[in-house]
PDB file of C-alpha atoms and ligand atoms in Angstrom:
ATOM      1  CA  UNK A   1      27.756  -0.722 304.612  1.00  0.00           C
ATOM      2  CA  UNK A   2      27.845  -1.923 301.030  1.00  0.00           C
ATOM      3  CA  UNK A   3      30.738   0.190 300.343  1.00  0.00           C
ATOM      4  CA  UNK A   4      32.366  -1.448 302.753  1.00  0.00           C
ATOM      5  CA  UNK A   5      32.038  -4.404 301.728  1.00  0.00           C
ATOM      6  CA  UNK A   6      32.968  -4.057 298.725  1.00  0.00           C
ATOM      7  CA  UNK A   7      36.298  -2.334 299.103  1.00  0.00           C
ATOM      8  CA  UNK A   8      37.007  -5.036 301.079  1.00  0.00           C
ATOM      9  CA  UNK A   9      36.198  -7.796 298.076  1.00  0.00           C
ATOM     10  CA  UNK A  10      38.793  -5.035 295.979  1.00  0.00           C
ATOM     11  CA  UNK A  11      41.474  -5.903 298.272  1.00  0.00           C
ATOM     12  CA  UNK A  12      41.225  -9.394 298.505  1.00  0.00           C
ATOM     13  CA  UNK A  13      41.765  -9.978 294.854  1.00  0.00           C
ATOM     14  CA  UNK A  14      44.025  -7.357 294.745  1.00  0.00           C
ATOM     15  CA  UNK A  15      46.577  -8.488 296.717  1.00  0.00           C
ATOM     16  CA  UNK A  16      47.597 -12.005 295.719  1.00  0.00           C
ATOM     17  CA  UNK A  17      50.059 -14.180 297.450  1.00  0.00           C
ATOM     18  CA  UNK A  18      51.932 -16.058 294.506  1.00  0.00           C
ATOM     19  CA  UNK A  19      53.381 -19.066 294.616  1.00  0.00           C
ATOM     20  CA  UNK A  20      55.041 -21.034 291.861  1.00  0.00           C
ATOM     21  CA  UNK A  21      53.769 -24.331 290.835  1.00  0.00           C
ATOM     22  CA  UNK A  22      56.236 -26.427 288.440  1.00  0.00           C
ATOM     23  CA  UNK A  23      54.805 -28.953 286.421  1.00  0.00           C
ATOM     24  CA  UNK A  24      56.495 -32.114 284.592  1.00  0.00           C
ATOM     25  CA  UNK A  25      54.767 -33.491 281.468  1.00  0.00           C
ATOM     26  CA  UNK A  26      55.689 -36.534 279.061  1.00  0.00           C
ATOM     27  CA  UNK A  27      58.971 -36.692 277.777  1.00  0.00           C
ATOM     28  CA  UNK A  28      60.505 -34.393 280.621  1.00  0.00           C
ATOM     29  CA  UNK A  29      59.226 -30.903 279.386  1.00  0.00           C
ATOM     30  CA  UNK A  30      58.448 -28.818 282.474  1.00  0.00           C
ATOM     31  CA  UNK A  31      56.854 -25.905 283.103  1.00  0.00           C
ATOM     32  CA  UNK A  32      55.877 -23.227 285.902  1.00  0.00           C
ATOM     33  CA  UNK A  33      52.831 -21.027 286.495  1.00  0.00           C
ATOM     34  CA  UNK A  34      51.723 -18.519 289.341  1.00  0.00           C
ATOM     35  CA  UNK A  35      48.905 -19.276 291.791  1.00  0.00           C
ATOM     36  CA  UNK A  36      47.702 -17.411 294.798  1.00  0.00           C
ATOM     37  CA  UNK A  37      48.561 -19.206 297.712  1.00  0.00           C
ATOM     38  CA  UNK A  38      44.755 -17.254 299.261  1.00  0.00           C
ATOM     39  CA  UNK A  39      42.348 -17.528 296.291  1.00  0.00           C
ATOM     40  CA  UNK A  40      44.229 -19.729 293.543  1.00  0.00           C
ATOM     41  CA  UNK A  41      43.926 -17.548 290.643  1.00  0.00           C
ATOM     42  CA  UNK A  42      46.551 -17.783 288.275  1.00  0.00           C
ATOM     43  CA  UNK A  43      48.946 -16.000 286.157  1.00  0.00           C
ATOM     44  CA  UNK A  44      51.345 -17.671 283.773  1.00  0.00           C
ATOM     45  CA  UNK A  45      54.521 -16.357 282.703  1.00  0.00           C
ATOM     46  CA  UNK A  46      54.318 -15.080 278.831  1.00  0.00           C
ATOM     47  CA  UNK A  47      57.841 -17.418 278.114  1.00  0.00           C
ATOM     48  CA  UNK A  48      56.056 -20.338 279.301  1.00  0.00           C
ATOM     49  CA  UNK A  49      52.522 -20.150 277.779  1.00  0.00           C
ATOM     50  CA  UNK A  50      54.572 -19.755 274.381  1.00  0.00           C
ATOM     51  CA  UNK A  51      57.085 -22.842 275.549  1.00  0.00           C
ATOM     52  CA  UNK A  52      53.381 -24.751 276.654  1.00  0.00           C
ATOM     53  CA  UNK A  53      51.838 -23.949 273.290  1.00  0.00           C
ATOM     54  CA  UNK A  54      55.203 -24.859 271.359  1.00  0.00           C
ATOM     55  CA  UNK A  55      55.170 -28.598 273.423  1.00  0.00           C
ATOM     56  CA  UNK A  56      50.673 -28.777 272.768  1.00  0.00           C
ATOM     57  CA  UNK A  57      51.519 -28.833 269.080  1.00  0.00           C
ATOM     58  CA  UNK A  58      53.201 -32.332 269.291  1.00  0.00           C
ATOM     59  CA  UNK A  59      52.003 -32.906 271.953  1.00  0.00           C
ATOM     60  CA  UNK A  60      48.070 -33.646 274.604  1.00  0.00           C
ATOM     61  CA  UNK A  61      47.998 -30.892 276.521  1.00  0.00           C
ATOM     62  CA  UNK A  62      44.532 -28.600 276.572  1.00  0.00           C
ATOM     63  CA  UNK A  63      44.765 -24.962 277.076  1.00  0.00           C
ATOM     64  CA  UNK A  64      41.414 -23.343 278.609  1.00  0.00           C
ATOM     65  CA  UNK A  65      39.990 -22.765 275.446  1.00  0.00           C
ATOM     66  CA  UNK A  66      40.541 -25.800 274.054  1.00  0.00           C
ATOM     67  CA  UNK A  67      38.308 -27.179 277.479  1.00  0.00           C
ATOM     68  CA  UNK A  68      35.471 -24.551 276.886  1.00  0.00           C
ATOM     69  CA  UNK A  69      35.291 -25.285 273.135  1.00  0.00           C
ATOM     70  CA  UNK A  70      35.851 -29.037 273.364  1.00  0.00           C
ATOM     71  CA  UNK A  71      33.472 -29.192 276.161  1.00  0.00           C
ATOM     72  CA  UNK A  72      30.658 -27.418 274.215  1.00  0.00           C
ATOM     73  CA  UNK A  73      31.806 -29.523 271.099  1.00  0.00           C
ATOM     74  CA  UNK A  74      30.996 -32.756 272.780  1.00  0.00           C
ATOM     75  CA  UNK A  75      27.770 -32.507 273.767  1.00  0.00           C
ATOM     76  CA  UNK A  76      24.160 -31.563 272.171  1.00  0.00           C
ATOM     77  CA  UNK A  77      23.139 -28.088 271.126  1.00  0.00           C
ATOM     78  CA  UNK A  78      23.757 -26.017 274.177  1.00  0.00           C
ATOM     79  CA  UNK A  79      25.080 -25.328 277.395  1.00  0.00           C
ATOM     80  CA  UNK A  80      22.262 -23.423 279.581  1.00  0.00           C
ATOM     81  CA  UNK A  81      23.560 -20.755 281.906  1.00  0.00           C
ATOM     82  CA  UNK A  82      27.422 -19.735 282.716  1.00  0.00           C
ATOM     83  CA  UNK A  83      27.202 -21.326 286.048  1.00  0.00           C
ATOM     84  CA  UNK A  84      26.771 -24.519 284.432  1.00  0.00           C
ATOM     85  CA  UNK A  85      29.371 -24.004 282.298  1.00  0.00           C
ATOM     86  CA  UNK A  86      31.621 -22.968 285.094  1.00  0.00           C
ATOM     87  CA  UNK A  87      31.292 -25.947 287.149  1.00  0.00           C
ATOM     88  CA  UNK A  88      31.341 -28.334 284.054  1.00  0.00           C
ATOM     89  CA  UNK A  89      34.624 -27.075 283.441  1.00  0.00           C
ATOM     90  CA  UNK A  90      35.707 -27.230 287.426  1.00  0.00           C
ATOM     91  CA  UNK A  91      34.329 -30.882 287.482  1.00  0.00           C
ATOM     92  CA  UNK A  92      36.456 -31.322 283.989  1.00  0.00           C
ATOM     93  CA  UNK A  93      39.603 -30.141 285.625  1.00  0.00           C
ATOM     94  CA  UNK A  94      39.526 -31.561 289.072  1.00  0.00           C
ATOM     95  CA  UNK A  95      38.058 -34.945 288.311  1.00  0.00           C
ATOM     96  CA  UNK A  96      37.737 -36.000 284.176  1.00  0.00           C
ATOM     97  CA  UNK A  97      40.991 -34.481 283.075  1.00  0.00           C
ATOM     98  CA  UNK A  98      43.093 -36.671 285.989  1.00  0.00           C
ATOM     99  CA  UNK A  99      41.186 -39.427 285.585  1.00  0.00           C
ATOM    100  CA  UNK A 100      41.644 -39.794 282.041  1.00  0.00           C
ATOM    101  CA  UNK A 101      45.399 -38.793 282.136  1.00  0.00           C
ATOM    102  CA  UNK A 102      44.891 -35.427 280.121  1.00  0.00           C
ATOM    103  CA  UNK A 103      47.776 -32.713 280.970  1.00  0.00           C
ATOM    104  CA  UNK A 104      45.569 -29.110 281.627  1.00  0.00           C
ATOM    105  CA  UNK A 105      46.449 -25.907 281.924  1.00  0.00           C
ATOM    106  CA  UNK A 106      45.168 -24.587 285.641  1.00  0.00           C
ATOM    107  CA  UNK A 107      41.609 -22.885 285.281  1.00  0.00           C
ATOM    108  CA  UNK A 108      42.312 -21.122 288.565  1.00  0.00           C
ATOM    109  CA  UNK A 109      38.934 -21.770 290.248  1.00  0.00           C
ATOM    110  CA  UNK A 110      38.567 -20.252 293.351  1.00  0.00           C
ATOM    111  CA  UNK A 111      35.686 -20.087 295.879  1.00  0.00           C
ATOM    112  CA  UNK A 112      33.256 -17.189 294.889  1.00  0.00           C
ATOM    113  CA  UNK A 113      29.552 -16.504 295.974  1.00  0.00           C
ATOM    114  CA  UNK A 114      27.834 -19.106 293.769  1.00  0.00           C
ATOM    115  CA  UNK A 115      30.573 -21.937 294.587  1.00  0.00           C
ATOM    116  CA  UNK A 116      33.379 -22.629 292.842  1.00  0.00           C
ATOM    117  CA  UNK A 117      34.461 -19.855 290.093  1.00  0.00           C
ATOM    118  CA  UNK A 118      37.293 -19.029 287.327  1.00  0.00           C
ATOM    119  CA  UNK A 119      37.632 -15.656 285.085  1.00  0.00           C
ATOM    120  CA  UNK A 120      39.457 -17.211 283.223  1.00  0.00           C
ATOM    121  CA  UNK A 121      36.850 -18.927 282.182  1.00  0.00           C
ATOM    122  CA  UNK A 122      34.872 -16.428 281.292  1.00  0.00           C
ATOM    123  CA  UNK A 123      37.817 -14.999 279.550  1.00  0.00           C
ATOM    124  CA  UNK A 124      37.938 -17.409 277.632  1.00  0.00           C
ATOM    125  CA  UNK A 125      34.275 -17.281 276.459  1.00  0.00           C
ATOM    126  CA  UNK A 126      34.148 -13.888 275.673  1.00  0.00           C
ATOM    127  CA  UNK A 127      37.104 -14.171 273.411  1.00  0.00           C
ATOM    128  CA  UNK A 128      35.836 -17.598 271.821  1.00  0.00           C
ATOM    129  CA  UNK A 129      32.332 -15.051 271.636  1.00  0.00           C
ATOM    130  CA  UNK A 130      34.215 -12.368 269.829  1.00  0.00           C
ATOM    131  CA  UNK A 131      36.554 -14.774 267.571  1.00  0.00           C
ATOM    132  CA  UNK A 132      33.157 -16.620 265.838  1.00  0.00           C
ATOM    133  CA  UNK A 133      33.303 -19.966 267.754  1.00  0.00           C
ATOM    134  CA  UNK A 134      30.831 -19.792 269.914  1.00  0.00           C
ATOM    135  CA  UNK A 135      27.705 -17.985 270.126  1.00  0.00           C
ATOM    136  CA  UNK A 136      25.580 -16.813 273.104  1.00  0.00           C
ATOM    137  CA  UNK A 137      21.871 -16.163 273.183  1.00  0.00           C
ATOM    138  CA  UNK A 138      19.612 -14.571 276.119  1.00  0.00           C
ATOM    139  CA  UNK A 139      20.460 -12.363 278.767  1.00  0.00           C
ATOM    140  CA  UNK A 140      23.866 -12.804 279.979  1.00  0.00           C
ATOM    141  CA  UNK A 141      24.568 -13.928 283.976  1.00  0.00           C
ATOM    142  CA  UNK A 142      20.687 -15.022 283.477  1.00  0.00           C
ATOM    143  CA  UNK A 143      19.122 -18.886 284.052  1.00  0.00           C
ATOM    144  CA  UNK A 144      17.803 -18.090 279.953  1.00  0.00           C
ATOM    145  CA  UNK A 145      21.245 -17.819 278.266  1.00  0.00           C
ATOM    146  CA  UNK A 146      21.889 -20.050 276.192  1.00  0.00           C
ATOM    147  CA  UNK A 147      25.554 -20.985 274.696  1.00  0.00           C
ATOM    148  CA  UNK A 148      26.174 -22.487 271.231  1.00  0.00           C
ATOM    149  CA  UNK A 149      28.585 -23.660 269.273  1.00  0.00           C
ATOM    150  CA  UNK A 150      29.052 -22.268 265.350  1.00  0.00           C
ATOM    151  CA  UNK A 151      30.418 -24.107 262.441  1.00  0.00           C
ATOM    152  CA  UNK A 152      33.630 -22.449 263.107  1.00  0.00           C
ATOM    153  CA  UNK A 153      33.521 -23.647 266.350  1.00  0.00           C
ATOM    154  CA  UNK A 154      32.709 -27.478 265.537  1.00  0.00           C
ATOM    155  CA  UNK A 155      35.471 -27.362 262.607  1.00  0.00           C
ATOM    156  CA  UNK A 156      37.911 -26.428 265.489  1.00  0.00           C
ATOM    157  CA  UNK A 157      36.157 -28.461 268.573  1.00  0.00           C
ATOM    158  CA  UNK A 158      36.434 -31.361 266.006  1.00  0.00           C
ATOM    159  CA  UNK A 159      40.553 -31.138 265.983  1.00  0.00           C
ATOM    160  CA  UNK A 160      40.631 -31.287 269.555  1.00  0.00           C
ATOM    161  CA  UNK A 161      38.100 -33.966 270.077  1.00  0.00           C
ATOM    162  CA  UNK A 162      41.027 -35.625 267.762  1.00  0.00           C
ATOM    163  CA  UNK A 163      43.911 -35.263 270.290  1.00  0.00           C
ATOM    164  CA  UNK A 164      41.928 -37.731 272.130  1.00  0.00           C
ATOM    165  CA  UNK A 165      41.691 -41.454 272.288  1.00  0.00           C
ATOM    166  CA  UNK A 166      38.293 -43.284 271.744  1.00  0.00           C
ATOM    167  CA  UNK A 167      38.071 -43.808 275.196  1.00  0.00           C
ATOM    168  CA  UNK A 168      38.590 -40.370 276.265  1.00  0.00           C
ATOM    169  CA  UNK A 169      36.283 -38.940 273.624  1.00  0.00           C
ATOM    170  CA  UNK A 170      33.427 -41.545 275.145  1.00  0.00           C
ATOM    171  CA  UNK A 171      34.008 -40.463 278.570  1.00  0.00           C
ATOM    172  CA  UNK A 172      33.634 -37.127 277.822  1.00  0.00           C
ATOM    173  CA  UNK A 173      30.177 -37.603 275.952  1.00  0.00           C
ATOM    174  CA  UNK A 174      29.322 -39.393 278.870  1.00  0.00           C
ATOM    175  CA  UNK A 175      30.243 -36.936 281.253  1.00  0.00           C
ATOM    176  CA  UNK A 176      28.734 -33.987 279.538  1.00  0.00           C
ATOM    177  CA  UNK A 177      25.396 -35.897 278.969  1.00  0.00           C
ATOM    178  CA  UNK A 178      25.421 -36.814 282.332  1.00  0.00           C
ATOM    179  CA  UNK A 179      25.864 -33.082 283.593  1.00  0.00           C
ATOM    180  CA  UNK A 180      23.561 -31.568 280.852  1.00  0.00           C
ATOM    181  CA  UNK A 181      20.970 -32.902 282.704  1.00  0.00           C
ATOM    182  CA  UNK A 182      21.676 -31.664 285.917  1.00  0.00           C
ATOM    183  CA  UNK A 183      20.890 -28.263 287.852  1.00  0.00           C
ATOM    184  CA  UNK A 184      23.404 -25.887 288.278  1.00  0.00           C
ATOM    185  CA  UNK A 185      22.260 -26.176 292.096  1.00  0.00           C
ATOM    186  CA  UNK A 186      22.988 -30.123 292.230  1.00  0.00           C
ATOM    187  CA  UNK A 187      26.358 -29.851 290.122  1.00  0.00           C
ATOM    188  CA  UNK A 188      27.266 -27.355 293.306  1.00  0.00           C
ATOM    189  CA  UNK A 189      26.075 -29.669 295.600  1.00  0.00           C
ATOM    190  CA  UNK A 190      28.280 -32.529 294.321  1.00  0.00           C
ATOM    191  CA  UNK A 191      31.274 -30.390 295.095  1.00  0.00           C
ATOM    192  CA  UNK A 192      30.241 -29.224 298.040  1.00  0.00           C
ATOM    193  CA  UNK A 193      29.375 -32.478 299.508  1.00  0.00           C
ATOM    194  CA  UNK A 194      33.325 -33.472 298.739  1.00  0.00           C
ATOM    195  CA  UNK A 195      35.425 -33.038 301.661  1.00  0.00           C
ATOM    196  CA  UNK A 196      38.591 -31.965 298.685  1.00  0.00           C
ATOM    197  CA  UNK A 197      36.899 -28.836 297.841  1.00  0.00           C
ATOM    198  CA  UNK A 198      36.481 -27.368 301.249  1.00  0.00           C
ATOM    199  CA  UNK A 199      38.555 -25.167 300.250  1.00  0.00           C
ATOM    200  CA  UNK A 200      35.882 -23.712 297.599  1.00  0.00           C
ATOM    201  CA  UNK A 201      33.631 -22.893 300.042  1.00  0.00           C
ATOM    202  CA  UNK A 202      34.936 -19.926 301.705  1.00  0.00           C
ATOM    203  CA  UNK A 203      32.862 -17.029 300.080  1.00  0.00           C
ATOM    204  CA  UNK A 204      29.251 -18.757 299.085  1.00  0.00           C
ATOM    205  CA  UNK A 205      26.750 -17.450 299.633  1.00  0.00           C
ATOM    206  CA  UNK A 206      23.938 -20.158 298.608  1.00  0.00           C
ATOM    207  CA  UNK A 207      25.992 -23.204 301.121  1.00  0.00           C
ATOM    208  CA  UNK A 208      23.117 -23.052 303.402  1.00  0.00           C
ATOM    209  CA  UNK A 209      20.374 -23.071 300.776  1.00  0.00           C
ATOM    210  CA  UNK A 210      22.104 -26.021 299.676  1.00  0.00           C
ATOM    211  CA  UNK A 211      22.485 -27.780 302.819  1.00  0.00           C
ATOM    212  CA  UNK A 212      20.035 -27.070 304.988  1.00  0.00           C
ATOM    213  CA  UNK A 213      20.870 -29.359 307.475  1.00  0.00           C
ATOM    214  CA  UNK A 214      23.404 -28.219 310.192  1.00  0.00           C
ATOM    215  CA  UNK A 215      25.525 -31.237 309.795  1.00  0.00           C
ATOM    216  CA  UNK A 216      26.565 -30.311 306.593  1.00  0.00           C
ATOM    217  CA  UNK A 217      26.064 -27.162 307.090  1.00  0.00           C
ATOM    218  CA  UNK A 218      29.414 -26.809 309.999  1.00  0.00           C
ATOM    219  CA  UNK A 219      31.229 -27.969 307.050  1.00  0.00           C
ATOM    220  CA  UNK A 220      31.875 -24.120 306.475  1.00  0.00           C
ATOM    221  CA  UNK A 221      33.618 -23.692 309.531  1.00  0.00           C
TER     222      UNK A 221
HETATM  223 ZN1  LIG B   1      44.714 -13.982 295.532  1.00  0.00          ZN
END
């Protein structure tokens, strides 16, 4: 039965439907990345992650990394548990980053068991891990771990925190003090409760734990 189940999981990320998605920044410079049509992960093009990086020296424009460093940069000592991290960073690139005008590369969330989900993301920490800028205590996956940022880390959070006005810089204090002191379970009922990510929804596992009335509930449907 499990077996089963999970050779079907295998195939559904295994067989992607891509689709390309062109994007226009300031001053005309364009640029295209892949996302699956069925569970938006994406996949950019090595020529145009080396064309983006070329245009994000002059230029605003965050990469994922720079989001999971700047993130962790702008707030106090720690962020508790990947899943908060995760849906920071969701919340960061579906609502903060448009509302404050800031160009992003796609995180590629898709809907996963406990809402909402990128490996990219988690990419992107482990290699931040491994490269000195951020370090992790406590169990991994577990509600104790703990993420940190080094010295390296701040010296390098502080350049990005630099691309951005005063404004921006103050709403994103704001927004990660706001979040910091949130569950992971309300941040996922925030986006749950938003018709927009319906989408998201698909695979979770923890919806009805969530919503345990049956109003909400049919929202799965
Ligand atoms: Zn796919």
């Amino acid at each position: 039965m499990s077996n089963q189940r999970n050779k079907k999981e295998d195939s559904y990320y295994g067989k992607h439907i891509w689709e390309k998605a062109e994007r226009t920044l300031d001053g005309g410079f364009s640029y295209y990345y892949l996302i699956c049509k069925e569970c938006h992960v994406v996949r950019f093009p090595g020529d145009q992650l080396q064309s983006l990086q070329d245009y994000s020296k002059e230029n605003l424009f965050l990469f994922i990394q720079d989001w999971v460093l700047l993130l962790l940069y702008a707030g106090h000592e720690y962020i508790a548990g990947i899943t908060h991290y995760q849906k920071m960073l969701f919340l960061i690139f579906y609502e903060f980053a448009p509302k404050f005008n800031i160009p992003t590369e796609n995180l590629g969330f898709y809907g996963y068991k406990y809402g909402p989900y990128s490996e990219r993301i988690d990419a992107a920490i482990e290699f931040l891990i491994q490269q000195g800028y951020i370090r992790v205590e406590g169990r991994k996956s577990s509600s104790k771990e703990r993420f940190y940022i080094t010295d390296k880390g701040k010296e390098k959070g502080n350049k990005i925190f630099n691309k951005l006005s005063e404004t921006q810089q103050k709403e994103l204090m704001e927004f990660r003090m706001f979040w910091d002191q949130k569950t992971s379970k309300a941040i996922c009922k925030y986006i749950y409760s938003k018709p927009e990510y319906k989408k998201f929804l698909n695979k979770s596992l923890i919806l009805s734990e969530l919503f345990p009335s049956r109003k909400l509930y049919r929202m799965r449907g």
